[in-house]
mmCIF file of C-alpha atoms in Angstrom:
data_model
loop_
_atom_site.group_PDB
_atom_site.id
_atom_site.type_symbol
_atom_site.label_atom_id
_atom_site.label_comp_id
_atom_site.label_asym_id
_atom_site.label_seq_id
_atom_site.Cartn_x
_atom_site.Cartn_y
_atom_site.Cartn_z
ATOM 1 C CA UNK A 106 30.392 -52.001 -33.837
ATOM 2 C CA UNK A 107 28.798 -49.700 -30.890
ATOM 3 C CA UNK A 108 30.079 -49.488 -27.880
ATOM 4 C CA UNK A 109 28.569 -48.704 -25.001
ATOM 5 C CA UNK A 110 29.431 -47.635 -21.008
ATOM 6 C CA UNK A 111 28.998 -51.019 -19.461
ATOM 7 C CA UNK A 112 31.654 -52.721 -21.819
ATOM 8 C CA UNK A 113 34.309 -50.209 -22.048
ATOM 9 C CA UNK A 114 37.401 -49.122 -20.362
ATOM 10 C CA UNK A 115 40.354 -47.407 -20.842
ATOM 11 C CA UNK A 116 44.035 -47.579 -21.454
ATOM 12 C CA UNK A 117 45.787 -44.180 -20.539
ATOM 13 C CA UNK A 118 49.241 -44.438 -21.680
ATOM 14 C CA UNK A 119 52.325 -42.439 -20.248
ATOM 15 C CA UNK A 120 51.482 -39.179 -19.689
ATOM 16 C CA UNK A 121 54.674 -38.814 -18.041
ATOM 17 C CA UNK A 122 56.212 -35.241 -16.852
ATOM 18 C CA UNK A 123 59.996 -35.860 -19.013
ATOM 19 C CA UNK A 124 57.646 -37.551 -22.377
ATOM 20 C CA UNK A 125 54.765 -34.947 -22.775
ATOM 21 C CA UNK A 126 57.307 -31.396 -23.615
ATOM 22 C CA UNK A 127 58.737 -33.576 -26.690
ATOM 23 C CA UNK A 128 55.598 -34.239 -28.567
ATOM 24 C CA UNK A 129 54.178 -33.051 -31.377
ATOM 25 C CA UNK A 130 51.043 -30.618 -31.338
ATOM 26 C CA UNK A 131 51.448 -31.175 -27.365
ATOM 27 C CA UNK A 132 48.394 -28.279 -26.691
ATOM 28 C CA UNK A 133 45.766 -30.519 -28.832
ATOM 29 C CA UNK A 134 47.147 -33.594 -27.427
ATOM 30 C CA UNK A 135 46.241 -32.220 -23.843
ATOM 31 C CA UNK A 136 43.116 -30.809 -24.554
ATOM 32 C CA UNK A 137 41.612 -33.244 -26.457
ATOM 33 C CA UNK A 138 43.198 -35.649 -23.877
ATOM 34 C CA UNK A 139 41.648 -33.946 -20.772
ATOM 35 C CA UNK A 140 38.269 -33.606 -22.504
ATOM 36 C CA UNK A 141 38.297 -37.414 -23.086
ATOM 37 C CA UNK A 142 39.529 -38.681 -19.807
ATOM 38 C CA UNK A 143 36.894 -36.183 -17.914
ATOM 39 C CA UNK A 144 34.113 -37.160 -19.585
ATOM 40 C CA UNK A 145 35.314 -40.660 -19.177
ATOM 41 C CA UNK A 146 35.318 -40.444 -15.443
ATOM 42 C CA UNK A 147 31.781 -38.406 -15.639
ATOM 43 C CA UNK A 148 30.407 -41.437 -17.784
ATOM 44 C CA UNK A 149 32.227 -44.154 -15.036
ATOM 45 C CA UNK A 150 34.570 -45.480 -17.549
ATOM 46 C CA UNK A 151 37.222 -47.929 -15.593
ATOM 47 C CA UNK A 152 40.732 -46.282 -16.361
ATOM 48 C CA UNK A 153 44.137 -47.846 -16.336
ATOM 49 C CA UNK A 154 47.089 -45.932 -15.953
ATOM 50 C CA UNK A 155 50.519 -46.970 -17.223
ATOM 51 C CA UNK A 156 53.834 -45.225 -16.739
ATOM 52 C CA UNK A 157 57.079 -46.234 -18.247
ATOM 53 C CA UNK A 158 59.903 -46.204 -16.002
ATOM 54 C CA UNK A 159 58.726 -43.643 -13.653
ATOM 55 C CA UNK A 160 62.201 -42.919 -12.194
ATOM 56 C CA UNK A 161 64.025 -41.930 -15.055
ATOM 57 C CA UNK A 162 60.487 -40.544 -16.990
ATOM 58 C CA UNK A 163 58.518 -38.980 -14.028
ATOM 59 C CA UNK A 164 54.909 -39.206 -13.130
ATOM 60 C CA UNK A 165 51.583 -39.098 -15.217
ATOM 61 C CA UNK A 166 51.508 -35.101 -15.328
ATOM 62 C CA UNK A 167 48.908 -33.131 -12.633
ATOM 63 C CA UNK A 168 46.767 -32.021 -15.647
ATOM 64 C CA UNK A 169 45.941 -35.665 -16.267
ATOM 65 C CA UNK A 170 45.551 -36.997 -13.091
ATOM 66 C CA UNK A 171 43.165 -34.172 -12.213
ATOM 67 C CA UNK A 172 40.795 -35.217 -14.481
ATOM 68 C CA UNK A 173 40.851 -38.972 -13.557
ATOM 69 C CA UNK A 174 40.265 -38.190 -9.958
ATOM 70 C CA UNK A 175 40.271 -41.668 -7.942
ATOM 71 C CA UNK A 176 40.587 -43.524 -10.833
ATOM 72 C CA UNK A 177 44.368 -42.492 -10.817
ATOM 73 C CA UNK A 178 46.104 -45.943 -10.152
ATOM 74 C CA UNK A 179 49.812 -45.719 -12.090
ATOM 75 C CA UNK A 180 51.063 -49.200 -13.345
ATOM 76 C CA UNK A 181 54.948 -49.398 -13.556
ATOM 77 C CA UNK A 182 56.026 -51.022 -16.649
ATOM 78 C CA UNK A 183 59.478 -51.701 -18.282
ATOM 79 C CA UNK A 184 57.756 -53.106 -21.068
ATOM 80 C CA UNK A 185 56.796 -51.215 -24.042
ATOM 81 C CA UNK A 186 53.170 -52.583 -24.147
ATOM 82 C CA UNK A 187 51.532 -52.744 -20.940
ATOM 83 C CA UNK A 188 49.905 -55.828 -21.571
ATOM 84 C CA UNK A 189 53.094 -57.217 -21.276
ATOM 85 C CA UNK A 190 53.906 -56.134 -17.739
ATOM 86 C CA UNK A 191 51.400 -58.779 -15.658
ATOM 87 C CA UNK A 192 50.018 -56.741 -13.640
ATOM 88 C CA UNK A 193 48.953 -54.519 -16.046
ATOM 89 C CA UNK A 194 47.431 -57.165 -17.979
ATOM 90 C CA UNK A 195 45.837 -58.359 -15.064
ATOM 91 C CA UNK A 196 44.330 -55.524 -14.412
ATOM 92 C CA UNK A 197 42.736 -54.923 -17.899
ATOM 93 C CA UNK A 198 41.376 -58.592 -17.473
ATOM 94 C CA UNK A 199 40.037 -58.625 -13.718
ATOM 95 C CA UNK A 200 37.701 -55.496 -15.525
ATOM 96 C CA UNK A 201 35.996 -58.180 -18.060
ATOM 97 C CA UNK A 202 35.402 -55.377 -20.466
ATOM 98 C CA UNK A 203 35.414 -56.309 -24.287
ATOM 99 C CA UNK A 204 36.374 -52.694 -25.526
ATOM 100 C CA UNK A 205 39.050 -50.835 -24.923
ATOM 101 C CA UNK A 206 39.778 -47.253 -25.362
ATOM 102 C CA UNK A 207 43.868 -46.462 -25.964
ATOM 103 C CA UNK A 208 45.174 -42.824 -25.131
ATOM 104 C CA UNK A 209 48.821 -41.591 -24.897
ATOM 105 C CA UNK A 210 51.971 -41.273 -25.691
ATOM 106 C CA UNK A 211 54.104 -42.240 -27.558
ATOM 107 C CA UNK A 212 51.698 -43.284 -30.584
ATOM 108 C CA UNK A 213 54.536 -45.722 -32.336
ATOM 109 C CA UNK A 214 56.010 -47.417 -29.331
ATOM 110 C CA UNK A 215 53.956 -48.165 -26.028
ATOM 111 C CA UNK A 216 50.513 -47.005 -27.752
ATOM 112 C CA UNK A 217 51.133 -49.400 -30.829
ATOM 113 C CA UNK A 218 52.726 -52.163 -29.028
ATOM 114 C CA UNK A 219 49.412 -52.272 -26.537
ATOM 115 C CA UNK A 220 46.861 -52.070 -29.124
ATOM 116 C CA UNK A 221 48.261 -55.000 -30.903
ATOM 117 C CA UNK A 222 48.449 -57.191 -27.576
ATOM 118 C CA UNK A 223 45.396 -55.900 -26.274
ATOM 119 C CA UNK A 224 43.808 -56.766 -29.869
ATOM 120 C CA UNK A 225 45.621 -60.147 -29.786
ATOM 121 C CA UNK A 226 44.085 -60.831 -26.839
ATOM 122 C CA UNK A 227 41.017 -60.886 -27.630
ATOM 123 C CA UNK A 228 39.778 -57.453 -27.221
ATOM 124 C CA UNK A 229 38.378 -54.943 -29.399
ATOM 125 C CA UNK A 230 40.310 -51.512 -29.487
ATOM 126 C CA UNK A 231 39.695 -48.131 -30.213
ATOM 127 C CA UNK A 232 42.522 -46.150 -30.718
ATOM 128 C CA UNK A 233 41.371 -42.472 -29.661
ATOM 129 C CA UNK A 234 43.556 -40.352 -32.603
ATOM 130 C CA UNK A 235 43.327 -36.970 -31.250
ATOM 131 C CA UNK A 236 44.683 -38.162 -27.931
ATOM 132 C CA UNK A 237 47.637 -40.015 -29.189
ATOM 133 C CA UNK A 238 50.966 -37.962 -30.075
ATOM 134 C CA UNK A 239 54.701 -38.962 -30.917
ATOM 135 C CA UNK A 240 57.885 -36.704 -31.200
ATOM 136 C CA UNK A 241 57.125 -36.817 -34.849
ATOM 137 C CA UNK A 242 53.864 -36.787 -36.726
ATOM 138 C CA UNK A 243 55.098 -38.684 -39.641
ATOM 139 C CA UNK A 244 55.037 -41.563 -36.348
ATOM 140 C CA UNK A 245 51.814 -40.503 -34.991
ATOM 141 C CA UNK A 246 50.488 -40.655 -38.796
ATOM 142 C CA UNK A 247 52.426 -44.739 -39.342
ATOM 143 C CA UNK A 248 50.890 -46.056 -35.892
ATOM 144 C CA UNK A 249 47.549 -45.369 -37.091
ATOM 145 C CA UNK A 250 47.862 -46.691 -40.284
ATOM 146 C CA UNK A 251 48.983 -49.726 -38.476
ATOM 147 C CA UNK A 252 46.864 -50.008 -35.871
ATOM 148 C CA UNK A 253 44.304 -49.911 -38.245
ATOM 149 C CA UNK A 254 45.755 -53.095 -40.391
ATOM 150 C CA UNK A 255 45.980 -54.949 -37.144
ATOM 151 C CA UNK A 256 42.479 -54.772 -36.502
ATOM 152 C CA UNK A 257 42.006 -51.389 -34.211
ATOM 153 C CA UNK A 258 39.379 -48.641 -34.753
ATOM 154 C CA UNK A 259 39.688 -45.400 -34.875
ATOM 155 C CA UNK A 260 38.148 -42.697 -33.303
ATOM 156 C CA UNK A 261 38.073 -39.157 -31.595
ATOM 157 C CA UNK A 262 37.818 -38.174 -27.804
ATOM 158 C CA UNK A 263 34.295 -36.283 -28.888
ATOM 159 C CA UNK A 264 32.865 -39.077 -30.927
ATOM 160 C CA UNK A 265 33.454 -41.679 -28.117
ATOM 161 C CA UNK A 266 32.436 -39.393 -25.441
ATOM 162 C CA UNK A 267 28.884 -39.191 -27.123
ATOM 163 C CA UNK A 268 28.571 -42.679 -27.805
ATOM 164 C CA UNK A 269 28.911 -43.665 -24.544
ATOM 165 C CA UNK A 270 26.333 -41.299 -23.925
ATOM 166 C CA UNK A 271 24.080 -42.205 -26.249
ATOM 167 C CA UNK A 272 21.614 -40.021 -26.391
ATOM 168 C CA UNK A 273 20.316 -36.389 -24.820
ATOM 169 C CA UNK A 274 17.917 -38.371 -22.686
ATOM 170 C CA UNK A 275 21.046 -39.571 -20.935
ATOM 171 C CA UNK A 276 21.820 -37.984 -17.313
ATOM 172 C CA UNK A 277 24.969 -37.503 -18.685
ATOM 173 C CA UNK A 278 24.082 -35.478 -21.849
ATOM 174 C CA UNK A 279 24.493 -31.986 -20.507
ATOM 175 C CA UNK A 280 27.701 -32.468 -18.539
ATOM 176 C CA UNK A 281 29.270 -34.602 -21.846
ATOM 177 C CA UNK A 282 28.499 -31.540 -23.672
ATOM 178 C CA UNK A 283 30.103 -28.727 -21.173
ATOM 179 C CA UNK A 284 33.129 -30.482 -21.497
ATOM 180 C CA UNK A 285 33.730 -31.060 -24.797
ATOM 181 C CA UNK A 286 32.653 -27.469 -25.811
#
């Protein structure tokens, strides 16, 4: 399946200032991570933003938001998926986008609990690996496997980035290839 820009959107999942310091290979996670959701914004990819209990788990970190600009719009959720907090599902919906891009932490809870909704609902989901962590990798290294059986695909910030891009004709070529250098 190829995707392309006018289909897609993301899910960017808990980047949250108490989560982040506890996971695994946290410096790759954030690069990769920033690369991804800049080059997303660059390419006008709709983001959605969940945070899980904000009060107790802080805000999506600076780093992040920085690099989605205006399309920083947090979602409280008590839920471990997002798409089962309404207005998060809503949200996802009112985009009428058939792919979906999942980011964040952690990889075995609220990332693997939204792929599989967001997959049951209908959608089709790529699960960007290199911008997914959990406390452990031996998690990190399960969701995939899983999110794979349920029906997700799996791919890196740099692949997707130059998909949606398509080609070096593209206006965004140049800048797509600044930032992921």
């Amino acid at each position: 399946m190829r995707i392309n820009a006018n289909d897609t959107a993301v899910l960017v999942v808990d980047y949250q200032e108490k989560l982040l310091p506890a996971m695994s290979n946290l410096e790759s996670l954030m690069d990769n991570s920033k690369k991804l959701l800049t080059g997303l914004k660059e390419l006008g990819i709709p983001m959605i933003v969940t945070e899980q209990y904000s009060k107790g788990l802080g805000h999506t970190v600076p780093e992040i938001i920085e690099c989605m600009g205006d399309s920083y719009v947090p979602y409280e959720k008590m839920t471990f998926s997002g798409i089962c907090t309404e207005e998060i599902k809503a949200a996802v919906d009112a985009l009428g986008k058939k792919n979906i891009l999942v980011c964040g932490v952690e990889a075995h809870v609220c990332v693997l609990q939204s792929v599989i909704d967001l997959i049951a609902g209908g959608y089709n989901v790529l699960l960007v690996e290199d911008c997914i962590a959990s406390r452990k990798v031996s998690d990190k290294e399960t969701s995939v496997k899983r999110a794979m059986g349920e029906g997700a695909l799996i791919t890196s910030a740099e692949a997707v980035l130059f998909e949606l891009t398509y080609g070096a004709k593209s206006p965004h070529f140049k800048t797509i290839s600044k930032i992921v250098k």
